[in-house]
CSV table of N, CA and C in Angstrom, one decimal:
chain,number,residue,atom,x,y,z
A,26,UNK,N,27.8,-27.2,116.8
A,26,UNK,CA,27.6,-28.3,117.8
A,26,UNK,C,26.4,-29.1,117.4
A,27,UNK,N,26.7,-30.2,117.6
A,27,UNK,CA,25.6,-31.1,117.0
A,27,UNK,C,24.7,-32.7,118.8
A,28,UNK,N,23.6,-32.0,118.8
A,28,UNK,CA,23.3,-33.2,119.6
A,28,UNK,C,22.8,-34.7,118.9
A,29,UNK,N,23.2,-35.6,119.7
A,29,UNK,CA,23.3,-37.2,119.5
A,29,UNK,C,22.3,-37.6,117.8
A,30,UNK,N,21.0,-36.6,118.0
A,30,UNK,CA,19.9,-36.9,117.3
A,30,UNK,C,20.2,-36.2,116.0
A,31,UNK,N,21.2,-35.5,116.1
A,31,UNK,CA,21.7,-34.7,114.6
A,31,UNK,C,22.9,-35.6,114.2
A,32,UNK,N,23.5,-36.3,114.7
A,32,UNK,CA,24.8,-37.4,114.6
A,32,UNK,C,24.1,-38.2,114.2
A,33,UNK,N,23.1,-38.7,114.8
A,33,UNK,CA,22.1,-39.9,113.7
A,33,UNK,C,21.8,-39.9,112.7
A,34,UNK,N,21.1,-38.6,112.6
A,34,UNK,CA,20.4,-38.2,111.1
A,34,UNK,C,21.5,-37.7,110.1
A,35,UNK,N,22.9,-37.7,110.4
A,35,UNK,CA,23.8,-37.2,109.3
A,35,UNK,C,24.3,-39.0,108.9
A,36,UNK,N,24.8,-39.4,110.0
A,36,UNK,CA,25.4,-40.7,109.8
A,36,UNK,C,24.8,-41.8,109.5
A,37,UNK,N,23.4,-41.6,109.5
A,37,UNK,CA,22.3,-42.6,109.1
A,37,UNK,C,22.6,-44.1,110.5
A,38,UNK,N,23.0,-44.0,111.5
A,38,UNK,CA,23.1,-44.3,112.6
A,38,UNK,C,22.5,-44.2,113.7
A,39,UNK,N,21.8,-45.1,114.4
A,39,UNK,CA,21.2,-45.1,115.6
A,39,UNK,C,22.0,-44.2,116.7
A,40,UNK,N,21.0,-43.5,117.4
A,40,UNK,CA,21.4,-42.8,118.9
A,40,UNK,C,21.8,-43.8,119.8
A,41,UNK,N,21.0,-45.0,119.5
A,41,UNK,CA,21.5,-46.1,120.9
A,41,UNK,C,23.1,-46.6,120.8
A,42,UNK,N,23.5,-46.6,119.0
A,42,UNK,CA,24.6,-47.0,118.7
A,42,UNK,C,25.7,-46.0,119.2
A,43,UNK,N,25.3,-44.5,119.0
A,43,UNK,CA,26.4,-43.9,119.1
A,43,UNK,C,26.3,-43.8,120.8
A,44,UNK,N,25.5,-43.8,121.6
A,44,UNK,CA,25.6,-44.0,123.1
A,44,UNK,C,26.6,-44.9,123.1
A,45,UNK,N,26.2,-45.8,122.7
A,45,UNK,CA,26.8,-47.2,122.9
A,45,UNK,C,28.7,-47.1,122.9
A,46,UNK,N,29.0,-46.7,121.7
A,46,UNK,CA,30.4,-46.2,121.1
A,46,UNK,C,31.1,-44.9,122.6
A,47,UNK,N,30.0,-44.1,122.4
A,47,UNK,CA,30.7,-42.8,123.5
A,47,UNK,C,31.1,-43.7,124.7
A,48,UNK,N,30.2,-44.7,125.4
A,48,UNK,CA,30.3,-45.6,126.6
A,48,UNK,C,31.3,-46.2,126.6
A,49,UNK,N,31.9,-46.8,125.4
A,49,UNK,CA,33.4,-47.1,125.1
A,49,UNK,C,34.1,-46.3,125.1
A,50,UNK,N,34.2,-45.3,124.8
A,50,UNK,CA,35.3,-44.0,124.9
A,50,UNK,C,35.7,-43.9,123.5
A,51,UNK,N,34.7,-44.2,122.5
A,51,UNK,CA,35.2,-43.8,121.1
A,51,UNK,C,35.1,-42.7,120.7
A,52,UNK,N,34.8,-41.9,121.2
A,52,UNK,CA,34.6,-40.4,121.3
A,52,UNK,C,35.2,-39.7,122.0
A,53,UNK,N,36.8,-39.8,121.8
A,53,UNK,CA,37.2,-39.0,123.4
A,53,UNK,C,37.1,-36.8,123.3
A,54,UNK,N,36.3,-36.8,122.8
A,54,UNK,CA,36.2,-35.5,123.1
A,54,UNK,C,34.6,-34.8,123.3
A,55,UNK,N,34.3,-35.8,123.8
A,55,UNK,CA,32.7,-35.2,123.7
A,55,UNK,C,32.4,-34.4,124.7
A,56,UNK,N,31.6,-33.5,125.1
A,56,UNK,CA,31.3,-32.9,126.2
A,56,UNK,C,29.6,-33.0,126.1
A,57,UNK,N,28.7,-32.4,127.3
A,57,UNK,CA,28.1,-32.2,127.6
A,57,UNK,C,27.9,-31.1,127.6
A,58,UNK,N,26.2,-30.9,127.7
A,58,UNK,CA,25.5,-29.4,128.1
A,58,UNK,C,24.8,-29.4,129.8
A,59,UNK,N,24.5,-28.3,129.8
A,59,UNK,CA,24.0,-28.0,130.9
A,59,UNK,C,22.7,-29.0,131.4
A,60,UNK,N,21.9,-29.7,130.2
A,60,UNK,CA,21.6,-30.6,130.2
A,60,UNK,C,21.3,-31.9,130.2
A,61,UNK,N,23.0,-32.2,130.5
A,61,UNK,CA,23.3,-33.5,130.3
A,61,UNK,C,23.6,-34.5,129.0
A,62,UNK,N,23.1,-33.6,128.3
A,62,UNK,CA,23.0,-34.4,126.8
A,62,UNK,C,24.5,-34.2,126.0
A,63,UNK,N,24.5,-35.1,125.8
A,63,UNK,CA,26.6,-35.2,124.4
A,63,UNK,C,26.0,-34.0,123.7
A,64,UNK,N,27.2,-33.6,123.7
A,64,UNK,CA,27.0,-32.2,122.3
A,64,UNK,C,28.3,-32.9,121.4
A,65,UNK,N,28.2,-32.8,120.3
A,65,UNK,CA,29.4,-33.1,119.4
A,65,UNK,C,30.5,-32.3,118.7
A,66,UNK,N,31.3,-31.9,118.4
A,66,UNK,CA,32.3,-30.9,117.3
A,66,UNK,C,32.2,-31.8,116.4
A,67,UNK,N,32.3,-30.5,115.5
A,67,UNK,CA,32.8,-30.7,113.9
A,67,UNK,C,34.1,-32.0,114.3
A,68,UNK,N,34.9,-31.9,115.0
A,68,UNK,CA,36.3,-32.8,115.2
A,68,UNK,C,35.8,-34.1,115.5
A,69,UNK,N,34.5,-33.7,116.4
A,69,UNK,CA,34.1,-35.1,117.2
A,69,UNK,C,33.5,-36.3,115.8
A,70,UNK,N,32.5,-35.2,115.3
A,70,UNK,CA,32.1,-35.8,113.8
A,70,UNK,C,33.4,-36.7,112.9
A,71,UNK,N,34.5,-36.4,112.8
A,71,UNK,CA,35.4,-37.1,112.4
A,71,UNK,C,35.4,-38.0,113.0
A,72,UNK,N,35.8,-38.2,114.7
A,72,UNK,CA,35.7,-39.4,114.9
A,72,UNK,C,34.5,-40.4,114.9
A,73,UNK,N,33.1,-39.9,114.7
A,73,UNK,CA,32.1,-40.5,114.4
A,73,UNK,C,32.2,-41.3,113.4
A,74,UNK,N,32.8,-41.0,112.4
A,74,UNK,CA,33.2,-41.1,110.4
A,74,UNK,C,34.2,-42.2,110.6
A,75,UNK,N,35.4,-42.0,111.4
A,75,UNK,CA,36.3,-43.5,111.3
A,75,UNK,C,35.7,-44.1,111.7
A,76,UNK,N,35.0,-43.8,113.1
A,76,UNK,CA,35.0,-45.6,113.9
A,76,UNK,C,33.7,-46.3,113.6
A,77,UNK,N,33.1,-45.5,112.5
A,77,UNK,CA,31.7,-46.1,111.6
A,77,UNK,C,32.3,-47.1,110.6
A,78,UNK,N,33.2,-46.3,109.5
A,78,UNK,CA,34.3,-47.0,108.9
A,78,UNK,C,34.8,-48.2,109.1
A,79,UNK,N,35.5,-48.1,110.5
A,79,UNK,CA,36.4,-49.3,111.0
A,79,UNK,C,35.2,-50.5,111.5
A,80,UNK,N,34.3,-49.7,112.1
A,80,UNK,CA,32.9,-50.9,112.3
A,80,UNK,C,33.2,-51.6,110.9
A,81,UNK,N,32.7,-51.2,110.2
A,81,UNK,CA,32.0,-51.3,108.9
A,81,UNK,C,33.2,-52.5,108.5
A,82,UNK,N,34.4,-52.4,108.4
A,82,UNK,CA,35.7,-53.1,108.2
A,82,UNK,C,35.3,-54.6,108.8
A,83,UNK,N,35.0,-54.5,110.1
A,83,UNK,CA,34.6,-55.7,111.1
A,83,UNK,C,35.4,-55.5,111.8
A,84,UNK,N,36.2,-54.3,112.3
A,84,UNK,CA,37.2,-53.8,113.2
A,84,UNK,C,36.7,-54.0,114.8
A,85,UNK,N,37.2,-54.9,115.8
A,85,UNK,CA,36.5,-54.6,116.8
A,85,UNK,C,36.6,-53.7,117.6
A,86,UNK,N,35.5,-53.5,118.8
A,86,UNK,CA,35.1,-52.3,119.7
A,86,UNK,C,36.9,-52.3,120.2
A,87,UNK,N,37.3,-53.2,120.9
A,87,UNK,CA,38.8,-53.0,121.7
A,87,UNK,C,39.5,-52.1,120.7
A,88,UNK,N,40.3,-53.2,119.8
A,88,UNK,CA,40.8,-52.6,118.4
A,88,UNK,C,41.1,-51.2,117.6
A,89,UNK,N,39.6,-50.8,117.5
A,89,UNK,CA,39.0,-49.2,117.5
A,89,UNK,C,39.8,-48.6,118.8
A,90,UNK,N,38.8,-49.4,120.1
A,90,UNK,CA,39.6,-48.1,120.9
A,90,UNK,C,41.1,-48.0,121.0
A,91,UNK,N,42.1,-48.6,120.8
A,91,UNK,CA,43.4,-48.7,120.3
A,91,UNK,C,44.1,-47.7,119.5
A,92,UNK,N,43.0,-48.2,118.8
A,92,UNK,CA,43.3,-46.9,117.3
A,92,UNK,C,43.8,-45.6,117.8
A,93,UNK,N,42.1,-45.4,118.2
A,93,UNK,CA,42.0,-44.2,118.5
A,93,UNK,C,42.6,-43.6,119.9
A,94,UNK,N,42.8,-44.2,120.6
A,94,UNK,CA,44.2,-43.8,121.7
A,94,UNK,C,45.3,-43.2,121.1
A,95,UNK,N,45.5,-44.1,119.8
A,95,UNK,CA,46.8,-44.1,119.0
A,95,UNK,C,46.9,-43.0,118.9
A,96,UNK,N,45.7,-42.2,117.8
A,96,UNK,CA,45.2,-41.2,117.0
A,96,UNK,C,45.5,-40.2,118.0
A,97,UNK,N,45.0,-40.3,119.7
A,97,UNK,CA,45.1,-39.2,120.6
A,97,UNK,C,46.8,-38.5,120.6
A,98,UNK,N,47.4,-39.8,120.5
A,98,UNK,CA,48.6,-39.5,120.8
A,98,UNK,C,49.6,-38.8,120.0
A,99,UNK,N,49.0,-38.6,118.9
A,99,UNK,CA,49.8,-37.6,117.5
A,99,UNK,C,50.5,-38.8,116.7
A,100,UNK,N,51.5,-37.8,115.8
A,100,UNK,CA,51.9,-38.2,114.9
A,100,UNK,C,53.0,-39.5,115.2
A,101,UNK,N,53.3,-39.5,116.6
A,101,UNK,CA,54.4,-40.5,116.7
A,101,UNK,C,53.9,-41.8,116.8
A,102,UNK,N,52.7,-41.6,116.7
A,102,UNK,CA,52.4,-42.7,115.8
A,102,UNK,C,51.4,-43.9,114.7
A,103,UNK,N,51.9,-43.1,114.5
A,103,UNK,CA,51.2,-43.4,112.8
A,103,UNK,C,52.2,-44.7,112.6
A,104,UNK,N,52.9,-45.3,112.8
A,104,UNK,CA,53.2,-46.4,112.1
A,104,UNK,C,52.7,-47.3,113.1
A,105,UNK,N,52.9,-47.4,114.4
A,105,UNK,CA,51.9,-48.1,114.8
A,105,UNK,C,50.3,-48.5,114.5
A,106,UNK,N,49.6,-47.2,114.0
A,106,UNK,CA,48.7,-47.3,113.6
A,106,UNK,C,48.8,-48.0,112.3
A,107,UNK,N,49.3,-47.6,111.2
A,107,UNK,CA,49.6,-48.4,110.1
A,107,UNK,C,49.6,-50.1,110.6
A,108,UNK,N,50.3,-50.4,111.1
A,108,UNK,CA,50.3,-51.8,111.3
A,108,UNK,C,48.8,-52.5,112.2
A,109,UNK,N,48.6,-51.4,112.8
A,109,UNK,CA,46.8,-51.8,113.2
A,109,UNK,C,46.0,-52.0,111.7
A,110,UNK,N,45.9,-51.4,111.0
A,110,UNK,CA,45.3,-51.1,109.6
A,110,UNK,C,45.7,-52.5,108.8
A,111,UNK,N,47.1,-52.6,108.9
A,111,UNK,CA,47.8,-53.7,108.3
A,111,UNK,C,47.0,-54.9,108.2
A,112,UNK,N,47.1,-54.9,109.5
A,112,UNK,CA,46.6,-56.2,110.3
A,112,UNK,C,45.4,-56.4,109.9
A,113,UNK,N,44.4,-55.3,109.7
A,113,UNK,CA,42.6,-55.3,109.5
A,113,UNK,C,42.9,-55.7,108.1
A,114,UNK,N,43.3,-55.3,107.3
A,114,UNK,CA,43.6,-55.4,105.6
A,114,UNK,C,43.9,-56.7,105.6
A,115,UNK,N,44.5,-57.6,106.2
A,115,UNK,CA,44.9,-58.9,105.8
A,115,UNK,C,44.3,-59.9,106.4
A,116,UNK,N,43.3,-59.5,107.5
A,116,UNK,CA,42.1,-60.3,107.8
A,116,UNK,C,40.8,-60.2,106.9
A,117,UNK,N,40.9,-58.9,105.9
A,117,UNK,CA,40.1,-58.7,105.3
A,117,UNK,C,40.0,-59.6,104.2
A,118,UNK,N,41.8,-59.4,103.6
A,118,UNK,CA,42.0,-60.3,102.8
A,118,UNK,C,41.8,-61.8,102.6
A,119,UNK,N,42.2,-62.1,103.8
A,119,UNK,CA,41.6,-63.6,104.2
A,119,UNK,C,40.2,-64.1,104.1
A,120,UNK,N,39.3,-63.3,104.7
A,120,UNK,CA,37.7,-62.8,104.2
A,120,UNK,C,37.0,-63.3,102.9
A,121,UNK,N,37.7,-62.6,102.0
A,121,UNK,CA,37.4,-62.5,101.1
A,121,UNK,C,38.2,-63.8,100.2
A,122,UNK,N,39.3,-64.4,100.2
A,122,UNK,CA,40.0,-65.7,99.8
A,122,UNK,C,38.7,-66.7,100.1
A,123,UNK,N,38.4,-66.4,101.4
A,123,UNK,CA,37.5,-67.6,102.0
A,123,UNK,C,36.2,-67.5,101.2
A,124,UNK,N,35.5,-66.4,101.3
A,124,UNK,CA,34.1,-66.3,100.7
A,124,UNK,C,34.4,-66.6,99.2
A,125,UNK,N,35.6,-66.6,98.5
A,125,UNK,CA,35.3,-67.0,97.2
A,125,UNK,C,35.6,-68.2,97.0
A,126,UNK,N,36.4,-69.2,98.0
A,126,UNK,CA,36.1,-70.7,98.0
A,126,UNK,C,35.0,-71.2,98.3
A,127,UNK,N,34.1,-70.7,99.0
A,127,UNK,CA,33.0,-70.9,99.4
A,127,UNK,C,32.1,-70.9,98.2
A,128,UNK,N,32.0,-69.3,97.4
A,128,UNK,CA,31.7,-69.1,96.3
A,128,UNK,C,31.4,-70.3,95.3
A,129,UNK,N,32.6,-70.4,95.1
A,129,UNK,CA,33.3,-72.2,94.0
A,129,UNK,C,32.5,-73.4,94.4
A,130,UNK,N,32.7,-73.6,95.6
A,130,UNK,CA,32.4,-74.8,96.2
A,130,UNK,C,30.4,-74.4,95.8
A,131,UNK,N,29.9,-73.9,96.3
A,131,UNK,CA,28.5,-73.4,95.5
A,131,UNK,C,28.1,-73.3,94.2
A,132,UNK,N,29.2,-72.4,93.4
A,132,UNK,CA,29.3,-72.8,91.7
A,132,UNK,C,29.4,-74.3,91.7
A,133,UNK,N,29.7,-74.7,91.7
A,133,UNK,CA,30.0,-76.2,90.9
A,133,UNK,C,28.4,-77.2,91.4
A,134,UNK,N,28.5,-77.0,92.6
A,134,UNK,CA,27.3,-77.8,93.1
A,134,UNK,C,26.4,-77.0,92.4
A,135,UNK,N,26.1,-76.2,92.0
A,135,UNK,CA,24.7,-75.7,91.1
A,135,UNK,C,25.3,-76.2,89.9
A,136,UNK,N,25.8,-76.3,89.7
A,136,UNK,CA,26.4,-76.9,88.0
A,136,UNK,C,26.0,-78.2,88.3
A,137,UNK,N,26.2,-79.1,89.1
A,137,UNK,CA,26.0,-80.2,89.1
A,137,UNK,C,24.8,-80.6,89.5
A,138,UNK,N,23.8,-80.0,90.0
A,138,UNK,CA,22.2,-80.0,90.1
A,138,UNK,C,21.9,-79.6,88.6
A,139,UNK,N,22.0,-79.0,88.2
A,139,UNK,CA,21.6,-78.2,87.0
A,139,UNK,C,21.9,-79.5,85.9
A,140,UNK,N,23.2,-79.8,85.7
A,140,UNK,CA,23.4,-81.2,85.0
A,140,UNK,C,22.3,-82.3,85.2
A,141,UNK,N,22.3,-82.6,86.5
A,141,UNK,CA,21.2,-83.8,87.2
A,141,UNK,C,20.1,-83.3,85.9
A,142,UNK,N,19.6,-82.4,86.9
A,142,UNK,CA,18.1,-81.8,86.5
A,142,UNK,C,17.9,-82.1,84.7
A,143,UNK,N,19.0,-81.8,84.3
A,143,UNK,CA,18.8,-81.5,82.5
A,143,UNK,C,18.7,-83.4,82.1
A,144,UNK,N,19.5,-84.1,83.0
A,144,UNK,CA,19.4,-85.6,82.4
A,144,UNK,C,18.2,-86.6,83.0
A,145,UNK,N,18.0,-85.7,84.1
A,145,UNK,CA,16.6,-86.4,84.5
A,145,UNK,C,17.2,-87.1,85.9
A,146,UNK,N,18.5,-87.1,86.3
A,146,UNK,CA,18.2,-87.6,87.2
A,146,UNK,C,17.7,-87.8,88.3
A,147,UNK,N,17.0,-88.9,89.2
A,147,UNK,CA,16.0,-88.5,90.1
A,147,UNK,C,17.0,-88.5,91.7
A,148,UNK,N,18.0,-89.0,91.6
A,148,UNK,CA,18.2,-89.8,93.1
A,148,UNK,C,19.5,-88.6,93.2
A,149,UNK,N,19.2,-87.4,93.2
A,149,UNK,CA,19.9,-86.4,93.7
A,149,UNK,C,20.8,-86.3,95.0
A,150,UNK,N,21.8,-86.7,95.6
A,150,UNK,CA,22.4,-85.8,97.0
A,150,UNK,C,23.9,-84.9,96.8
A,151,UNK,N,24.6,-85.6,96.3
A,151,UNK,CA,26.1,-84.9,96.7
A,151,UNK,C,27.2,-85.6,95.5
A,152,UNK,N,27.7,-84.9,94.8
A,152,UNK,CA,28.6,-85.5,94.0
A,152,UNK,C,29.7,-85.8,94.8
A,153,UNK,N,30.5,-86.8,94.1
A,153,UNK,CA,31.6,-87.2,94.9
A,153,UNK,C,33.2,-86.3,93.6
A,154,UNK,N,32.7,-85.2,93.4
A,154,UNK,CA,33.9,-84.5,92.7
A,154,UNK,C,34.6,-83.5,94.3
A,155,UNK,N,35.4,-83.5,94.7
A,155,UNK,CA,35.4,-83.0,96.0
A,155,UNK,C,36.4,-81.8,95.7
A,156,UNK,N,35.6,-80.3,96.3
A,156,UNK,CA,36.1,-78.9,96.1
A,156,UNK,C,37.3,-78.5,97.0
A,157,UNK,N,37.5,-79.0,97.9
A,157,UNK,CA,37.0,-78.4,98.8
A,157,UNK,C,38.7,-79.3,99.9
């Protein structure tokens, strides 16, 4: 059994965070001690480990708890869950299409400062080559 301040120090995560998460009910199996304080399982630690993960994804707080209802519910279903996952994957994907246009759109404009700079030009703002 592990208390809140041993869940921090393994997951390299704040106590206020994981309060925070239990308050949502991302933890549906936590209990208490005689002194009021979360005690954790080995099992509970798993759910610490996804819904750090799914954070980490940009999964939100609702979303997660979704999941993890799902997760409560057993095996029937996992393909619902799959299409939760789906869904996060292809927002991801979009993510990352975007930051690399963005990327481009910044390559070139340093290319085109960099040109300026090397011919001396002085009256610098915006090329009219359009990225974008």
């Amino acid at each position: 059994m592990y208390t809140i301040n041993d869940v921090s120090k393994l997951f390299s995560i704040s106590p206020h965070t994981l309060r925070f998460y239990a308050q949502k009910g991302l933890f549906p199996n936590i209990t208490r001690n005689e002194q009021n304080t979360r005690i954790f399982s080995d099992k509970d630690l798993e759910y610490v480990e996804m819904v750090i993960a799914l954070r980490h994804t940009g999964m939100s707080i609702a979303s997660i708890k979704k999941y993890i209802n799902l997760c409560i519910q057993g095996n029937d279903t996992v393909k619902k869950r799959q299409i939760i996952i789906q869904s996060e994957f292809e927002k991801a994907e979009h993510k990352v299409i975007e930051s690399l246009r963005q990327r481009d759109i910044l390559k070139s404009k340093l290319s085109y400062y960099q040109k300026a700079i090397d011919i001396g030009e002085e009256n610098i703002t915006w090329s009219t080559n359009r990225n974008f």
